[in-house]
Amino acid sequence: MLVNLVPEFLAVLAAPDPTAAYHEYLDRHGPVLASYWHNYVLDPASPHAEQVIAAALRADRADLKRLLADVDVVSITEDALQRALERLEADCPVDLYLMVGVGAANAGELVVGGRGIAFLCLEHFTGRANPQTYGMGLAPHLLPLWVAHETAHAVRYTSPTSRADLRRLVVDLRGHYDYWDTGSRASLRELLVNEGAAVAAAQAVAPGLEPWEYFGYTRRQYRRIRELDAFLRRVTAPMLDQTGLGLRLRFLSGGMTPAARLMGGKVLPERAGYYLGLRLVENYLAERGIASTLRAAADEFRKADDRALGIQTA
């Protein structure tokens, strides 16, 4: 199901008291927006949250309004969601929220009350960077890619046939996804294959884009990561079964300092884990296809790699 919150946000901006209207908007969609804030921004009850809200409300939205006037975002994303659900053989409900965020993630996944949710923040897809909204300037043609990517996460976390450890962790949290808790408790292998499977899902659902776009990289970054392939796989291997939030941040988060990404005498490229994740799932993917890949346990990918190695060395 597609839920479009963008008109409500624009109505907030036009209200006599936008701040009060924004808090009413948060209350109306409390469970979902509270989860978005907790996982991707900060605690909405913290004092700093009011500064973030104020900045979002006073930002220039001309680029967003142009996007909405020129591009049928609802039709594009609704069609992409349907294609994703079919291609990924979804056996669980997934909602897609179109919204305007506060400059955090361009897209993401949530689980609220056991229901998987993908969201897109449209301020990032206007085709031009906006320093007031922190919009990334992503082109609108990338919308289907990110619908597929986030839908894949929702399926992995909530499908009754998923064998992923992240599904178990969501169940442990009574049907809720917590970025910080899962980042602390899931192994690095699980976190990497989670992103690798989502990249593969986007490639299957929205083919034909440039290869670096599926990872959220620039062309230059993609080329550099490929050059470092053997090094990245070698230095990561001993850590794959370790846990710790710092590992998630080092491999999968942007904005980490070079010192925090230093390994084996080299600085890891930002978000290198997306590339590593795809490399970890590709042998299983070739054997079983994307629907099974989304639901596989992390150890199943390791065994597929062992089988591939045995074939190569036989």
mmCIF file of C-alpha atoms in Angstrom, residues 117-238:
data_model
loop_
_atom_site.group_PDB
_atom_site.id
_atom_site.type_symbol
_atom_site.label_atom_id
_atom_site.label_comp_id
_atom_site.label_asym_id
_atom_site.label_seq_id
_atom_site.Cartn_x
_atom_site.Cartn_y
_atom_site.Cartn_z
ATOM 1 C CA ILE A 117 7.544 -0.232 5.707
ATOM 2 C CA ALA A 118 9.706 1.325 3.012
ATOM 3 C CA PHE A 119 9.957 5.099 2.837
ATOM 4 C CA LEU A 120 11.328 7.646 0.393
ATOM 5 C CA CYS A 121 12.105 11.245 1.361
ATOM 6 C CA LEU A 122 11.413 13.233 -1.772
ATOM 7 C CA GLU A 123 13.571 16.238 -0.906
ATOM 8 C CA HIS A 124 16.516 14.067 -1.949
ATOM 9 C CA PHE A 125 15.137 13.248 -5.435
ATOM 10 C CA THR A 126 14.706 16.698 -6.963
ATOM 11 C CA GLY A 127 17.728 16.423 -9.259
ATOM 12 C CA ARG A 128 19.591 19.271 -7.602
ATOM 13 C CA ALA A 129 21.307 19.496 -4.235
ATOM 14 C CA ASN A 130 19.657 21.844 -1.753
ATOM 15 C CA PRO A 131 21.826 22.994 1.166
ATOM 16 C CA GLN A 132 18.790 24.234 3.084
ATOM 17 C CA THR A 133 17.026 20.863 3.071
ATOM 18 C CA TYR A 134 20.257 18.820 2.877
ATOM 19 C CA GLY A 135 18.739 17.309 -0.266
ATOM 20 C CA MET A 136 21.207 15.067 -2.079
ATOM 21 C CA GLY A 137 20.120 16.036 -5.590
ATOM 22 C CA LEU A 138 19.381 12.484 -6.727
ATOM 23 C CA ALA A 139 17.658 12.209 -10.093
ATOM 24 C CA PRO A 140 13.969 11.217 -10.060
ATOM 25 C CA HIS A 141 14.676 8.240 -12.332
ATOM 26 C CA LEU A 142 16.334 6.591 -9.315
ATOM 27 C CA LEU A 143 13.054 6.391 -7.396
ATOM 28 C CA PRO A 144 12.224 2.807 -8.534
ATOM 29 C CA LEU A 145 15.699 1.637 -7.520
ATOM 30 C CA TRP A 146 15.209 2.837 -3.959
ATOM 31 C CA VAL A 147 11.647 1.542 -3.768
ATOM 32 C CA ALA A 148 12.997 -1.901 -4.622
ATOM 33 C CA HIS A 149 15.955 -1.617 -2.245
ATOM 34 C CA GLU A 150 13.855 -0.698 0.770
ATOM 35 C CA THR A 151 11.049 -3.114 -0.081
ATOM 36 C CA ALA A 152 13.663 -5.866 -0.114
ATOM 37 C CA HIS A 153 14.661 -4.988 3.443
ATOM 38 C CA ALA A 154 11.034 -5.046 4.554
ATOM 39 C CA VAL A 155 10.585 -8.516 3.060
ATOM 40 C CA ARG A 156 13.793 -9.810 4.660
ATOM 41 C CA TYR A 157 12.720 -8.517 8.074
ATOM 42 C CA THR A 158 9.079 -9.616 8.059
ATOM 43 C CA SER A 159 8.517 -12.495 5.630
ATOM 44 C CA PRO A 160 7.344 -15.630 7.471
ATOM 45 C CA THR A 161 9.758 -17.592 5.265
ATOM 46 C CA SER A 162 12.773 -15.379 6.007
ATOM 47 C CA ARG A 163 15.635 -17.153 7.731
ATOM 48 C CA ALA A 164 17.560 -13.930 8.309
ATOM 49 C CA ASP A 165 18.875 -13.150 11.755
ATOM 50 C CA LEU A 166 17.480 -9.650 11.351
ATOM 51 C CA ARG A 167 13.994 -11.125 11.222
ATOM 52 C CA ARG A 168 14.662 -12.816 14.569
ATOM 53 C CA LEU A 169 15.884 -9.540 16.042
ATOM 54 C CA VAL A 170 12.754 -7.741 14.826
ATOM 55 C CA VAL A 171 10.621 -10.431 16.467
ATOM 56 C CA ASP A 172 12.640 -10.026 19.676
ATOM 57 C CA LEU A 173 11.722 -6.332 19.611
ATOM 58 C CA ARG A 174 8.021 -7.234 19.386
ATOM 59 C CA GLY A 175 7.712 -6.497 15.710
ATOM 60 C CA HIS A 176 9.768 -3.324 15.530
ATOM 61 C CA TYR A 177 12.994 -2.529 13.697
ATOM 62 C CA ASP A 178 15.633 -0.585 15.610
ATOM 63 C CA TYR A 179 18.705 0.465 13.609
ATOM 64 C CA TRP A 180 20.833 0.879 16.728
ATOM 65 C CA ASP A 181 19.794 -2.323 18.476
ATOM 66 C CA THR A 182 20.128 -4.522 15.399
ATOM 67 C CA GLY A 183 23.401 -2.818 14.524
ATOM 68 C CA SER A 184 24.736 -3.832 17.916
ATOM 69 C CA ARG A 185 23.428 -7.412 17.931
ATOM 70 C CA ALA A 186 23.618 -8.650 14.329
ATOM 71 C CA SER A 187 26.919 -9.941 12.979
ATOM 72 C CA LEU A 188 28.795 -7.912 10.411
ATOM 73 C CA ARG A 189 28.132 -10.725 7.932
ATOM 74 C CA GLU A 190 24.375 -10.407 8.482
ATOM 75 C CA LEU A 191 24.488 -6.628 8.110
ATOM 76 C CA LEU A 192 26.520 -6.802 4.908
ATOM 77 C CA VAL A 193 24.431 -9.497 3.220
ATOM 78 C CA ASN A 194 21.324 -7.562 4.217
ATOM 79 C CA GLU A 195 22.506 -4.642 2.094
ATOM 80 C CA GLY A 196 23.927 -6.861 -0.629
ATOM 81 C CA ALA A 197 20.594 -8.635 -1.043
ATOM 82 C CA ALA A 198 18.816 -5.278 -1.265
ATOM 83 C CA VAL A 199 21.249 -4.082 -3.944
ATOM 84 C CA ALA A 200 20.603 -7.292 -5.889
ATOM 85 C CA ALA A 201 16.855 -6.775 -5.513
ATOM 86 C CA ALA A 202 17.116 -3.270 -6.938
ATOM 87 C CA GLN A 203 19.110 -4.607 -9.893
ATOM 88 C CA ALA A 204 16.389 -7.196 -10.538
ATOM 89 C CA VAL A 205 13.414 -4.854 -10.168
ATOM 90 C CA ALA A 206 14.866 -1.712 -11.785
ATOM 91 C CA PRO A 207 17.420 -2.886 -14.377
ATOM 92 C CA GLY A 208 19.297 -0.713 -16.821
ATOM 93 C CA LEU A 209 20.833 1.887 -14.525
ATOM 94 C CA GLU A 210 24.524 2.606 -14.132
ATOM 95 C CA PRO A 211 26.197 -0.013 -11.908
ATOM 96 C CA TRP A 212 27.370 2.497 -9.298
ATOM 97 C CA GLU A 213 23.870 3.900 -8.852
ATOM 98 C CA TYR A 214 22.641 0.686 -7.239
ATOM 99 C CA PHE A 215 25.113 1.219 -4.389
ATOM 100 C CA GLY A 216 24.494 4.928 -3.983
ATOM 101 C CA TYR A 217 28.069 5.614 -5.124
ATOM 102 C CA THR A 218 29.566 8.077 -7.548
ATOM 103 C CA ARG A 219 31.287 6.636 -10.609
ATOM 104 C CA ARG A 220 34.667 7.521 -9.115
ATOM 105 C CA GLN A 221 33.885 5.864 -5.780
ATOM 106 C CA TYR A 222 32.646 2.727 -7.520
ATOM 107 C CA ARG A 223 35.822 2.495 -9.570
ATOM 108 C CA ARG A 224 37.975 2.908 -6.451
ATOM 109 C CA ILE A 225 36.072 0.243 -4.508
ATOM 110 C CA ARG A 226 36.420 -2.223 -7.356
ATOM 111 C CA GLU A 227 40.157 -1.565 -7.432
ATOM 112 C CA LEU A 228 40.250 -2.401 -3.714
ATOM 113 C CA ASP A 229 38.127 -5.555 -4.065
ATOM 114 C CA ALA A 230 40.752 -8.093 -2.987
ATOM 115 C CA PHE A 231 41.994 -5.879 -0.154
ATOM 116 C CA LEU A 232 38.482 -5.212 1.153
ATOM 117 C CA ARG A 233 37.551 -8.876 1.163
ATOM 118 C CA ARG A 234 40.798 -9.852 2.873
ATOM 119 C CA VAL A 235 40.658 -7.316 5.719
ATOM 120 C CA THR A 236 36.949 -7.872 6.296
ATOM 121 C CA ALA A 237 36.996 -11.679 6.432
ATOM 122 C CA PRO A 238 38.247 -12.017 10.049
#
